[in-house]
Short mmCIF file of C-alpha atoms in Angstrom, two decimals:
data_model
loop_
_atom_site.label_atom_id
_atom_site.label_comp_id
_atom_site.label_asym_id
_atom_site.label_seq_id
_atom_site.Cartn_x
_atom_site.Cartn_y
_atom_site.Cartn_z
CA MET H 1 34.88 -67.10 29.91
CA GLU H 2 35.44 -67.07 26.18
CA ILE H 3 35.93 -69.50 23.31
CA HIS H 4 39.58 -69.72 22.30
CA SER H 5 39.76 -73.14 20.66
CA ALA H 6 37.53 -75.38 18.56
CA THR H 7 37.34 -78.92 17.22
CA ILE H 8 35.39 -79.35 13.99
CA LEU H 9 33.53 -82.59 13.31
CA GLY H 10 32.72 -82.75 9.61
CA SER H 11 34.47 -81.90 6.37
CA GLY H 12 31.74 -80.40 4.16
CA ASN H 13 31.01 -76.82 3.12
CA VAL H 14 29.89 -75.58 6.52
CA ALA H 15 32.88 -77.22 8.26
CA PHE H 16 35.25 -75.65 5.73
CA HIS H 17 33.86 -72.10 5.75
CA LEU H 18 33.32 -72.06 9.52
CA GLY H 19 36.79 -73.45 10.18
CA LYS H 20 38.32 -70.78 7.99
CA ALA H 21 36.33 -68.02 9.67
CA LEU H 22 37.32 -69.24 13.14
CA ALA H 23 41.02 -69.38 12.26
CA GLN H 24 40.87 -65.93 10.65
CA ASN H 25 39.33 -64.48 13.78
CA GLY H 26 41.88 -65.81 16.23
CA ILE H 27 40.13 -68.97 17.39
CA ARG H 28 42.50 -71.92 17.31
CA VAL H 29 41.24 -74.97 15.41
CA ASP H 30 42.59 -77.90 17.50
CA ALA H 31 41.44 -80.65 15.17
CA VAL H 32 39.26 -81.73 12.28
CA TYR H 33 37.36 -85.02 12.33
CA SER H 34 35.84 -86.96 9.46
CA PRO H 35 35.25 -90.73 9.19
CA ASN H 36 36.61 -90.29 5.65
CA GLU H 37 40.36 -89.96 6.28
CA THR H 38 41.09 -88.27 2.93
CA HIS H 39 38.49 -85.59 3.61
CA ALA H 40 39.77 -85.07 7.15
CA ILE H 41 43.36 -84.67 5.97
CA SER H 42 42.39 -82.34 3.13
CA LEU H 43 40.42 -79.97 5.38
CA ALA H 44 43.02 -80.15 8.18
CA GLU H 45 45.70 -79.08 5.72
CA GLN H 46 43.64 -76.11 4.62
CA LEU H 47 43.07 -75.10 8.22
CA ASN H 48 46.61 -75.91 9.28
CA THR H 49 45.57 -78.34 12.00
CA GLN H 50 45.43 -82.08 12.82
CA ALA H 51 43.18 -84.59 11.08
CA PHE H 52 41.33 -87.44 12.84
CA SER H 53 39.22 -90.21 11.37
CA LYS H 54 38.45 -91.91 14.71
CA PRO H 55 36.32 -89.92 17.16
CA ASP H 56 37.94 -91.49 20.25
CA LYS H 57 41.33 -89.93 19.48
CA LEU H 58 40.06 -86.34 19.40
CA PRO H 59 41.52 -83.73 21.77
CA LEU H 60 39.44 -83.32 24.94
CA SER H 61 40.35 -79.77 25.80
CA SER H 62 38.68 -77.65 23.06
CA ASP H 63 36.36 -74.91 24.27
CA ILE H 64 33.82 -75.85 21.60
CA TYR H 65 33.05 -78.94 19.46
CA ILE H 66 31.23 -78.03 16.30
CA ILE H 67 29.37 -80.89 14.62
CA ALA H 68 28.88 -79.84 10.99
CA VAL H 69 27.74 -83.07 9.34
CA LYS H 70 24.60 -84.22 7.48
CA ASP H 71 21.45 -83.93 9.61
CA THR H 72 20.97 -87.70 9.62
CA VAL H 73 24.31 -88.45 11.32
CA ILE H 74 24.53 -85.57 13.83
CA GLU H 75 23.23 -87.74 16.68
CA GLN H 76 25.61 -90.58 15.85
CA VAL H 77 28.65 -88.29 15.74
CA SER H 78 27.55 -86.65 19.00
CA ASP H 79 27.23 -90.06 20.68
CA GLN H 80 30.67 -91.13 19.47
CA LEU H 81 32.27 -88.02 20.90
CA ALA H 82 33.71 -88.53 24.41
CA ASP H 83 32.25 -86.70 27.40
CA VAL H 84 34.06 -83.43 26.87
CA ALA H 85 34.10 -80.43 29.18
CA GLY H 86 33.62 -78.04 26.26
CA LEU H 87 30.39 -76.94 24.62
CA VAL H 88 29.05 -79.27 21.90
CA VAL H 89 26.98 -77.66 19.13
CA HIS H 90 25.53 -78.65 15.77
CA THR H 91 24.96 -76.29 12.82
CA SER H 92 21.67 -77.59 11.45
CA GLY H 93 18.50 -75.60 10.83
CA ASN H 94 16.22 -78.56 10.91
CA THR H 95 17.54 -80.65 13.82
CA SER H 96 16.55 -80.34 17.48
CA MET H 97 19.15 -79.57 20.11
CA GLU H 98 17.95 -82.76 21.84
CA VAL H 99 20.00 -85.02 19.58
CA LEU H 100 23.05 -83.70 21.47
CA SER H 101 21.54 -84.54 24.87
CA LYS H 102 24.38 -86.88 25.76
CA HIS H 103 26.39 -83.75 26.48
CA LYS H 104 25.69 -81.64 29.56
CA ARG H 105 26.75 -78.49 27.72
CA CYS H 106 25.18 -78.46 24.28
CA GLY H 107 23.65 -76.04 21.84
CA VAL H 108 23.02 -75.01 18.25
CA PHE H 109 24.94 -72.60 16.04
CA TYR H 110 22.99 -72.36 12.76
CA PRO H 111 24.33 -69.89 10.19
CA LEU H 112 21.37 -68.77 8.06
CA GLN H 113 23.19 -68.43 4.79
CA THR H 114 23.48 -70.36 1.56
CA ILE H 115 26.67 -72.35 1.74
CA SER H 116 27.82 -74.09 -1.40
CA LYS H 117 31.17 -75.35 -2.59
CA GLN H 118 31.27 -72.80 -5.40
CA SER H 119 30.67 -69.61 -3.49
CA ALA H 120 32.84 -68.04 -0.82
CA LEU H 121 31.26 -67.33 2.55
CA ASN H 122 31.96 -64.20 4.51
CA PHE H 123 30.42 -64.43 8.00
CA THR H 124 30.10 -60.66 8.31
CA HIS H 125 26.41 -59.83 8.97
CA VAL H 126 25.39 -63.48 8.52
CA PRO H 127 22.49 -64.17 10.93
CA VAL H 128 23.34 -67.06 13.25
CA LEU H 129 20.48 -68.74 15.11
CA LEU H 130 21.63 -69.76 18.58
CA GLU H 131 20.26 -72.13 21.20
CA THR H 132 21.88 -73.61 24.32
CA LYS H 133 20.82 -76.03 27.06
CA GLN H 134 22.53 -73.97 29.76
CA GLN H 135 21.90 -70.24 29.86
CA ASP H 136 25.61 -69.46 30.56
CA ASP H 137 26.57 -70.99 27.24
CA MET H 138 24.32 -68.60 25.33
CA ALA H 139 26.62 -65.74 26.29
CA LEU H 140 29.58 -67.76 25.00
CA LEU H 141 27.93 -68.45 21.62
CA LYS H 142 26.92 -64.80 21.30
CA GLN H 143 30.53 -63.79 21.91
CA LEU H 144 31.69 -66.26 19.28
CA THR H 145 29.12 -64.96 16.78
CA THR H 146 30.22 -61.40 17.38
CA ALA H 147 33.88 -62.40 17.01
CA LEU H 148 33.06 -63.67 13.50
CA GLY H 149 31.32 -60.39 12.64
CA ALA H 150 28.00 -62.24 12.40
CA THR H 151 24.62 -61.32 13.95
CA SER H 152 23.08 -63.54 16.63
CA TYR H 153 19.42 -64.45 17.10
CA GLU H 154 18.28 -66.57 20.06
CA VAL H 155 15.81 -69.08 18.56
CA ASP H 156 14.65 -72.40 20.08
CA SER H 157 14.52 -75.70 18.14
CA ASP H 158 10.83 -75.46 17.18
CA LYS H 159 11.11 -71.88 15.93
CA ARG H 160 14.35 -72.69 14.14
CA LYS H 161 12.50 -75.27 12.03
CA VAL H 162 10.00 -72.58 11.04
CA VAL H 163 12.85 -70.28 10.02
CA HIS H 164 14.31 -73.13 8.02
CA VAL H 165 11.13 -73.68 6.02
CA ALA H 166 10.89 -69.91 5.37
CA ALA H 167 14.50 -70.01 4.18
CA VAL H 168 13.64 -72.79 1.73
CA PHE H 169 11.10 -70.45 0.10
CA ALA H 170 13.38 -67.40 0.17
CA ASN H 171 16.54 -69.15 -0.96
CA ASN H 172 16.15 -72.66 -2.44
CA PHE H 173 12.93 -71.94 -4.29
CA SER H 174 13.90 -68.50 -5.62
CA ASN H 175 17.19 -69.93 -6.83
CA HIS H 176 15.19 -72.60 -8.66
CA LEU H 177 13.05 -69.89 -10.27
CA TYR H 178 16.26 -68.22 -11.48
CA GLY H 179 17.18 -71.59 -13.01
CA ILE H 180 13.78 -71.83 -14.73
CA ALA H 181 14.14 -68.29 -16.12
CA GLN H 182 17.58 -69.22 -17.43
CA GLN H 183 16.21 -72.39 -19.04
CA ILE H 184 13.39 -70.48 -20.77
CA LEU H 185 15.94 -68.04 -22.20
CA ILE H 186 18.41 -70.73 -23.26
CA GLU H 187 15.73 -72.64 -25.16
CA ASN H 188 15.06 -69.44 -27.11
CA ASN H 189 18.72 -68.58 -27.73
CA LEU H 190 18.57 -65.60 -25.42
CA SER H 191 21.18 -64.57 -22.88
CA PHE H 192 20.58 -65.03 -19.13
CA GLU H 193 22.84 -61.99 -18.64
CA MET H 194 19.97 -59.63 -19.38
CA LEU H 195 18.01 -60.92 -16.36
CA LYS H 196 20.78 -60.57 -13.79
CA PRO H 197 20.28 -56.87 -12.95
CA LEU H 198 16.56 -57.53 -12.44
CA ILE H 199 17.28 -60.44 -10.08
CA ARG H 200 19.71 -58.35 -8.07
CA GLU H 201 17.29 -55.43 -7.86
CA THR H 202 14.40 -57.68 -6.79
CA ALA H 203 16.46 -58.94 -3.84
CA ASN H 204 17.70 -55.42 -3.03
CA ASN H 205 14.19 -54.00 -3.01
CA ILE H 206 13.05 -56.14 -0.09
CA GLN H 207 16.02 -55.01 2.01
CA HIS H 208 14.03 -51.77 2.37
CA TYR H 209 10.45 -52.51 1.35
CA ASN H 210 7.85 -55.07 2.32
CA PRO H 211 7.75 -57.72 -0.48
CA ASN H 212 3.97 -57.42 -0.81
CA GLU H 213 4.23 -53.65 -1.31
CA VAL H 214 6.69 -53.96 -4.20
CA GLN H 215 4.95 -56.89 -5.92
CA THR H 216 4.66 -56.22 -9.64
CA GLY H 217 3.64 -58.29 -12.67
CA PRO H 218 0.51 -59.53 -14.43
CA ALA H 219 -0.90 -61.53 -11.50
CA VAL H 220 -1.01 -58.65 -9.00
CA ARG H 221 -2.48 -56.39 -11.72
CA GLY H 222 -5.11 -59.01 -12.48
CA ASP H 223 -3.92 -58.90 -16.10
CA GLN H 224 -5.38 -62.18 -17.39
CA THR H 225 -4.50 -61.37 -21.02
CA THR H 226 -0.79 -61.35 -20.26
CA ILE H 227 -1.11 -64.46 -18.07
CA ASN H 228 -2.75 -66.28 -21.01
CA THR H 229 -0.02 -65.13 -23.43
CA HIS H 230 2.60 -66.43 -21.03
CA LEU H 231 0.87 -69.78 -20.56
CA LYS H 232 0.72 -70.15 -24.35
CA LEU H 233 4.46 -69.49 -24.56
CA LEU H 234 5.02 -72.17 -21.89
CA LYS H 235 2.90 -74.83 -23.58
CA GLU H 236 5.96 -76.92 -24.50
CA MET H 237 7.11 -76.77 -20.86
CA PRO H 238 4.14 -78.17 -18.92
CA GLY H 239 6.01 -78.26 -15.59
CA TYR H 240 6.82 -74.56 -15.82
CA ALA H 241 3.27 -73.74 -16.95
CA GLN H 242 1.90 -75.53 -13.89
CA LEU H 243 4.20 -73.54 -11.59
CA TYR H 244 3.29 -70.34 -13.42
CA THR H 245 -0.41 -70.98 -12.82
CA LEU H 246 -0.03 -71.90 -9.15
CA LEU H 247 2.31 -68.99 -8.34
CA SER H 248 0.05 -66.51 -10.16
CA GLN H 249 -2.96 -67.83 -8.26
CA SER H 250 -1.04 -67.51 -4.99
CA ILE H 251 -0.19 -63.87 -5.79
CA ILE H 252 -3.83 -63.17 -6.68
CA ASN H 253 -5.03 -64.77 -3.42
CA THR H 254 -2.48 -62.87 -1.31
CA HIS H 255 -3.39 -59.50 -2.73
CA LYS H 256 -7.14 -60.17 -2.80
CA GLU H 257 -7.12 -60.66 0.96
CA LYS H 258 -6.10 -57.07 1.57
CA MET W 1 21.45 -37.87 -35.91
CA GLU W 2 20.78 -38.03 -32.20
CA ILE W 3 17.87 -37.78 -29.79
CA HIS W 4 17.80 -34.36 -28.09
CA SER W 5 14.15 -34.02 -27.11
CA ALA W 6 11.31 -36.28 -25.97
CA THR W 7 7.59 -36.23 -25.37
CA ILE W 8 6.31 -38.67 -22.77
CA LEU W 9 2.84 -40.17 -23.08
CA GLY W 10 1.81 -41.64 -19.73
CA SER W 11 2.15 -40.64 -16.10
CA GLY W 12 2.89 -43.92 -14.28
CA ASN W 13 6.07 -45.30 -12.77
CA VAL W 14 7.88 -45.94 -16.06
CA ALA W 15 6.94 -42.48 -17.39
CA PHE W 16 8.18 -40.87 -14.19
CA HIS W 17 11.49 -42.71 -13.85
CA LEU W 18 12.28 -42.54 -17.57
CA GLY W 19 11.39 -38.84 -17.72
CA LYS W 20 13.69 -38.13 -14.80
CA ALA W 21 16.52 -40.15 -16.35
CA LEU W 22 16.16 -38.35 -19.69
CA ALA W 23 16.21 -34.89 -18.09
CA GLN W 24 19.21 -35.80 -15.94
CA ASN W 25 21.10 -36.94 -19.01
CA GLY W 26 20.57 -33.80 -21.06
CA ILE W 27 17.57 -34.86 -23.14
CA ARG W 28 14.91 -32.15 -23.09
CA VAL W 29 11.44 -33.30 -22.10
CA ASP W 30 9.14 -31.21 -24.33
CA ALA W 31 5.87 -32.38 -22.87
CA VAL W 32 4.02 -34.90 -20.74
CA TYR W 33 0.63 -36.27 -21.78
CA SER W 34 -2.00 -38.04 -19.72
CA PRO W 35 -5.77 -38.11 -20.27
CA ASN W 36 -5.95 -37.50 -16.51
CA GLU W 37 -5.12 -33.79 -16.24
CA THR W 38 -4.09 -33.94 -12.58
CA HIS W 39 -1.59 -36.73 -13.29
CA ALA W 40 -0.24 -34.91 -16.32
CA ILE W 41 0.28 -31.67 -14.36
CA SER W 42 1.86 -33.47 -11.41
CA LEU W 43 4.42 -35.28 -13.56
CA ALA W 44 5.09 -32.22 -15.73
CA GLU W 45 5.89 -30.21 -12.59
CA GLN W 46 8.35 -32.84 -11.43
CA LEU W 47 10.00 -32.86 -14.85
CA ASN W 48 9.78 -29.08 -15.24
CA THR W 49 7.88 -29.26 -18.54
CA GLN W 50 4.40 -28.71 -20.02
CA ALA W 51 1.37 -30.90 -19.29
CA PHE W 52 -1.21 -31.97 -21.88
CA SER W 53 -4.43 -33.91 -21.44
CA LYS W 54 -5.48 -33.80 -25.11
CA PRO W 55 -3.25 -35.69 -27.54
CA ASP W 56 -3.97 -33.32 -30.45
CA LYS W 57 -2.27 -30.38 -28.71
CA LEU W 58 1.08 -32.13 -28.25
CA PRO W 59 4.26 -30.63 -29.72
CA LEU W 60 5.09 -32.13 -33.12
CA SER W 61 8.82 -31.58 -33.11
CA SER W 62 10.15 -34.02 -30.46
CA ASP W 63 12.84 -36.43 -31.61
CA ILE W 64 11.11 -39.27 -29.75
CA TYR W 65 7.60 -39.98 -28.44
CA ILE W 66 7.65 -42.48 -25.60
CA ILE W 67 4.34 -44.21 -24.90
CA ALA W 68 4.56 -45.51 -21.33
CA VAL W 69 0.98 -46.48 -20.56
CA LYS W 70 -0.85 -49.72 -19.65
CA ASP W 71 -0.45 -52.44 -22.30
CA THR W 72 -4.15 -52.36 -23.09
CA VAL W 73 -4.20 -48.70 -24.15
CA ILE W 74 -0.87 -48.41 -26.02
CA GLU W 75 -2.52 -48.82 -29.43
CA GLN W 76 -5.22 -46.29 -28.65
CA VAL W 77 -2.69 -43.67 -27.47
CA SER W 78 -0.56 -44.36 -30.54
CA ASP W 79 -3.55 -43.88 -32.83
CA GLN W 80 -4.50 -40.59 -31.15
CA LEU W 81 -1.01 -39.23 -31.63
CA ALA W 82 -0.65 -37.08 -34.78
CA ASP W 83 1.61 -38.19 -37.63
CA VAL W 84 4.86 -37.01 -36.14
CA ALA W 85 8.26 -36.96 -37.80
CA GLY W 86 9.93 -38.30 -34.66
CA LEU W 87 10.35 -41.90 -33.56
CA VAL W 88 7.38 -43.40 -31.65
CA VAL W 89 8.17 -46.15 -29.14
CA HIS W 90 6.38 -48.04 -26.39
CA THR W 91 8.00 -49.47 -23.26
CA SER W 92 6.12 -52.76 -22.85
CA GLY W 93 7.62 -56.22 -22.54
CA ASN W 94 4.54 -58.02 -23.67
CA THR W 95 3.26 -55.90 -26.57
CA SER W 96 4.20 -56.22 -30.23
CA MET W 97 5.75 -53.30 -32.09
CA GLU W 98 2.88 -53.71 -34.57
CA VAL W 99 0.42 -51.83 -32.38
CA LEU W 100 2.39 -48.69 -33.31
CA SER W 101 2.14 -49.38 -37.06
CA LYS W 102 0.29 -46.14 -37.74
CA HIS W 103 3.71 -44.48 -37.43
CA LYS W 104 6.33 -44.89 -40.14
CA ARG W 105 9.10 -44.65 -37.59
CA CYS W 106 8.28 -46.83 -34.61
CA GLY W 107 9.99 -49.10 -32.15
CA VAL W 108 10.18 -50.54 -28.65
CA PHE W 109 12.26 -49.41 -25.67
CA TYR W 110 11.62 -51.96 -22.91
CA PRO W 111 13.65 -51.47 -19.71
CA LEU W 112 14.00 -54.89 -18.08
CA GLN W 113 13.83 -53.78 -14.49
CA THR W 114 11.31 -53.82 -11.66
CA ILE W 115 9.72 -50.41 -11.55
CA SER W 116 7.48 -49.64 -8.62
CA LYS W 117 6.34 -46.41 -7.01
CA GLN W 118 8.26 -47.17 -3.82
CA SER W 119 11.68 -47.85 -5.20
CA ALA W 120 14.00 -45.49 -7.01
CA LEU W 121 15.23 -46.51 -10.44
CA ASN W 122 18.74 -45.89 -11.61
CA PHE W 123 19.10 -46.71 -15.31
CA THR W 124 22.80 -47.50 -15.00
CA HIS W 125 23.38 -51.06 -16.26
CA VAL W 126 19.63 -51.64 -16.71
CA PRO W 127 19.17 -53.90 -19.76
CA VAL W 128 16.92 -52.26 -22.33
CA LEU W 129 15.39 -54.45 -25.04
CA LEU W 130 15.23 -52.56 -28.32
CA GLU W 131 13.33 -53.08 -31.55
CA THR W 132 12.69 -50.70 -34.46
CA LYS W 133 10.80 -50.88 -37.74
CA GLN W 134 13.54 -49.00 -39.61
CA GLN W 135 17.13 -50.09 -39.15
CA ASP W 136 18.39 -46.47 -38.88
CA ASP W 137 16.29 -45.95 -35.80
CA MET W 138 18.01 -48.83 -34.01
CA ALA W 139 21.22 -46.80 -33.93
CA LEU W 140 19.27 -43.89 -32.43
CA LEU W 141 17.76 -46.04 -29.66
CA LYS W 142 21.14 -47.57 -28.91
CA GLN W 143 22.61 -44.10 -28.53
CA LEU W 144 19.77 -43.10 -26.22
CA THR W 145 20.26 -46.25 -24.13
CA THR W 146 23.97 -45.56 -23.82
CA ALA W 147 23.26 -41.94 -22.88
CA LEU W 148 21.22 -43.22 -19.92
CA GLY W 149 24.07 -45.53 -18.84
CA ALA W 150 21.90 -48.55 -19.65
CA THR W 151 22.77 -51.67 -21.67
CA SER W 152 21.02 -52.37 -24.97
CA TYR W 153 19.88 -55.72 -26.38
CA GLU W 154 18.31 -55.98 -29.83
CA VAL W 155 15.31 -58.31 -29.39
CA ASP W 156 12.28 -58.70 -31.67
CA SER W 157 8.67 -58.74 -30.45
CA ASP W 158 8.34 -62.54 -30.24
CA LYS W 159 11.58 -62.99 -28.32
CA ARG W 160 10.75 -60.06 -26.09
CA LYS W 161 7.63 -61.89 -24.93
CA VAL W 162 9.80 -64.88 -24.01
CA VAL W 163 12.10 -62.61 -22.01
CA HIS W 164 9.05 -61.17 -20.30
CA VAL W 165 7.81 -64.57 -19.15
CA ALA W 166 11.32 -65.43 -17.89
CA ALA W 167 11.33 -62.11 -16.01
CA VAL W 168 8.04 -63.03 -14.36
CA PHE W 169 9.73 -66.12 -12.88
CA ALA W 170 12.92 -64.31 -11.91
CA ASN W 171 11.29 -61.19 -10.48
CA ASN W 172 7.53 -61.37 -9.80
CA PHE W 173 7.55 -64.94 -8.56
CA SER W 174 10.71 -64.72 -6.45
CA ASN W 175 9.39 -61.56 -4.86
CA HIS W 176 6.21 -63.46 -4.01
CA LEU W 177 8.32 -66.21 -2.42
CA TYR W 178 9.99 -63.55 -0.27
CA GLY W 179 6.48 -62.48 0.76
CA ILE W 180 5.56 -66.06 1.67
CA ALA W 181 8.75 -66.45 3.74
CA GLN W 182 7.90 -63.21 5.52
CA GLN W 183 4.34 -64.39 6.21
CA ILE W 184 5.57 -67.72 7.64
CA LEU W 185 7.91 -65.84 9.99
CA ILE W 186 5.31 -63.26 11.03
CA GLU W 187 2.78 -65.95 11.94
CA ASN W 188 5.43 -67.40 14.26
CA ASN W 189 6.49 -64.06 15.79
CA LEU W 190 9.86 -64.20 14.09
CA SER W 191 11.64 -61.32 12.38
CA PHE W 192 11.93 -61.18 8.57
CA GLU W 193 15.21 -59.29 9.14
CA MET W 194 17.07 -62.55 9.67
CA LEU W 195 16.26 -63.73 6.13
CA LYS W 196 17.39 -60.61 4.31
CA PRO W 197 21.12 -61.43 4.06
CA LEU W 198 20.22 -64.88 2.68
CA ILE W 199 17.95 -63.36 0.04
CA ARG W 200 20.62 -60.90 -1.00
CA GLU W 201 23.27 -63.61 -1.17
CA THR W 202 21.05 -65.92 -3.22
CA ALA W 203 20.63 -63.20 -5.85
CA ASN W 204 24.33 -62.32 -5.72
CA ASN W 205 25.38 -65.94 -6.22
CA ILE W 206 23.80 -66.21 -9.65
CA GLN W 207 25.62 -63.09 -10.84
CA HIS W 208 28.65 -65.40 -11.01
CA TYR W 209 27.38 -68.98 -10.92
CA ASN W 210 24.83 -70.99 -12.85
CA PRO W 211 21.66 -71.23 -10.67
CA ASN W 212 21.52 -75.01 -11.08
CA GLU W 213 25.10 -75.35 -9.85
CA VAL W 214 24.45 -73.45 -6.63
CA GLN W 215 21.09 -75.06 -5.88
CA THR W 216 20.92 -76.14 -2.23
CA GLY W 217 18.19 -77.40 0.10
CA PRO W 218 16.32 -80.59 0.92
CA ALA W 219 14.84 -81.18 -2.58
CA VAL W 220 18.15 -81.20 -4.46
CA ARG W 221 19.64 -83.42 -1.74
CA GLY W 222 16.68 -85.78 -2.03
CA ASP W 223 16.14 -85.30 1.72
CA GLN W 224 12.55 -86.52 2.04
CA THR W 225 12.67 -86.45 5.87
CA THR W 226 13.20 -82.69 5.90
CA ILE W 227 10.60 -82.18 3.18
CA ASN W 228 8.06 -84.07 5.30
CA THR W 229 8.93 -82.02 8.41
CA HIS W 230 8.42 -78.85 6.40
CA LEU W 231 5.09 -79.99 4.99
CA LYS W 232 3.93 -80.78 8.53
CA LEU W 233 4.89 -77.26 9.62
CA LEU W 234 2.89 -75.86 6.69
CA LYS W 235 -0.25 -77.90 7.34
CA GLU W 236 -2.18 -74.80 8.50
CA MET W 237 -1.17 -73.02 5.27
CA PRO W 238 -2.41 -75.35 2.52
CA GLY W 239 -1.62 -72.90 -0.31
CA TYR W 240 2.00 -72.67 0.77
CA ALA W 241 2.22 -76.44 1.27
CA GLN W 242 0.99 -76.98 -2.30
CA LEU W 243 3.62 -74.58 -3.65
CA TYR W 244 6.27 -76.25 -1.49
CA THR W 245 5.42 -79.65 -2.96
CA LEU W 246 5.32 -78.47 -6.57
CA LEU W 247 8.55 -76.44 -6.34
CA SER W 248 10.36 -79.31 -4.58
CA GLN W 249 9.17 -81.71 -7.27
CA SER W 250 10.37 -79.31 -9.97
CA ILE W 251 13.83 -79.11 -8.33
CA ILE W 252 13.97 -82.91 -8.11
CA ASN W 253 12.97 -83.25 -11.80
CA THR W 254 15.49 -80.65 -12.94
CA HIS W 255 18.40 -82.25 -11.14
CA LYS W 256 17.39 -85.80 -11.98
CA GLU W 257 17.70 -85.04 -15.70
CA LYS W 258 21.42 -84.39 -15.40
#
C-alpha cells in the first residue's frame, strides 16, 4: 500500500508548501478545501486541482486527507469531513491526535520547520514528526515522508508538545533576538548586515557541537564589567535590558551547575 | 605601504585563529608573546615562529602588533610593549581604542564572529570592525582585512560597544536558547537532532528577510492557549518558564507597536 493521492484541507502556508511538495513528488492532489472560497480557488489554481468551499462535496477516494488549518479549528474541520476510507492527518505540533478520533484511520504529520509566507520551503531533510492510531498507517506516513525527501521521527502527542515548546525556544525566540539585535543597531544608525555572518555561524556551530560547549560571551566568562557596560547602553530600552539580565543570569546558572 | 609582518600578543582563540589566517595569507608572523611560556611556545610552534614570554624581548620591526588578550589586561600588555614604529591594535569589541594611547599609531581590529576553541574560523566574509587613531592607518587595516578575505566596517569605539551588545543578543543569547531547547528534549528522552534543521533555517531566513517579518509562533499569533500549554509543560523548569513568559511578552510588545 502506498499514498498516491491527497486532499488538502486548508489554504495557509503549510497547505501551500505541502501541496506543492506533494505534487512535485508525484502525489496527485485531488482537491483543496477552504471555507473561504477565494483562498480555496487561489491555492487550487497554484496546485492545478479543484477547489471546494463546502466539506461535504469533497472527493471520498483520496489516500490521505491532510488538515492544515489553525489549531483551534482542526477538530471542527475533521468533524465536517465525511467518513472517508483514507487516512486523515493534521499537521500541528501542539494538538493531540485525539481531535481526529471521529476517523478510524487518523494520524499526525507535523513538519518541524519554520513555515512563513515569505520564505520558500524545501522538504528535503525536514524532520517530520509522525503519529498514527493504527500501526499499519505509520508505514504509510513514513513512505510519504521519504517520498518528500524528509526525515521521519515517530513521536506521540505528549512528546510532540514537548518538541513544540523546544522549537519555540530554538526558532521563535532566537528569531526575536535577531530582531532585537537589528533594532539596537538601527537605533544607532548601524547596519544589520554586519551581524548576519555571526548569526549564520552560531546556528552552524551547533550542527556539530553541543550548544553549551560553544557558549561564548560575558555571562559565561563571568565578566560582570562588560555586562554592566551593556546594561548601561540598554538603559533607554528597558524591555531589552530586562531580557539581557534574565538571559545572562540563565547562562550563569547553566554553566555554574557543571 | 602595506602590512607584511605581524607580532601577536596573546595565545587564546583569537590569537590562534588570526595568526593562522595571517600566515596562510602571506603575512609573516614574527613572534608570539604570552606571559605563560608554555602557551607562547605551543602557539609559536603551530604558527612556525618564535615564542616570547617577556614583552621587552619582542622584535621591534613588525608592521603590526596585534594584542589579542582578555579585555582586562589589554592596557597592561600595551603599556609593557616598547615604543614600536608599527601599528598597535587590539581585537576587542568592548574596549576603547584609548587604552592603547601610549602608542602614536594605534587602532582596533575587531572580528565580529564567534570564536571558540572547538570550532574552526574561516575569515572569509567575516565582518571586521576597524578604528584607527591616524587616518593613514585605516587604509592599512582595510588592506589587511581584504587580504584575509574579510569585510571591513569603519566603526568608532562608542558604536563598536553598541554592535557588541547587539552581537550578545544575536549570538550568545540565541546559542543559549539552543542549549535550553536541547535540555528540554534531553529531559524527555528526545533527540536534539530533530531541531537542527529548524535552527539552521531560522538563521538562514534572516539572511534575506527582516526578522520581524518572518516571526512565527504562538506569541506573534496571540495564541494564549498554546502559550498556556507550554507554560504548563515547563512548570518543572521555572527558569525556562520565566524566560518563556518574558520573551513571549517581548514578541507581543514588538508586534503590537506596528
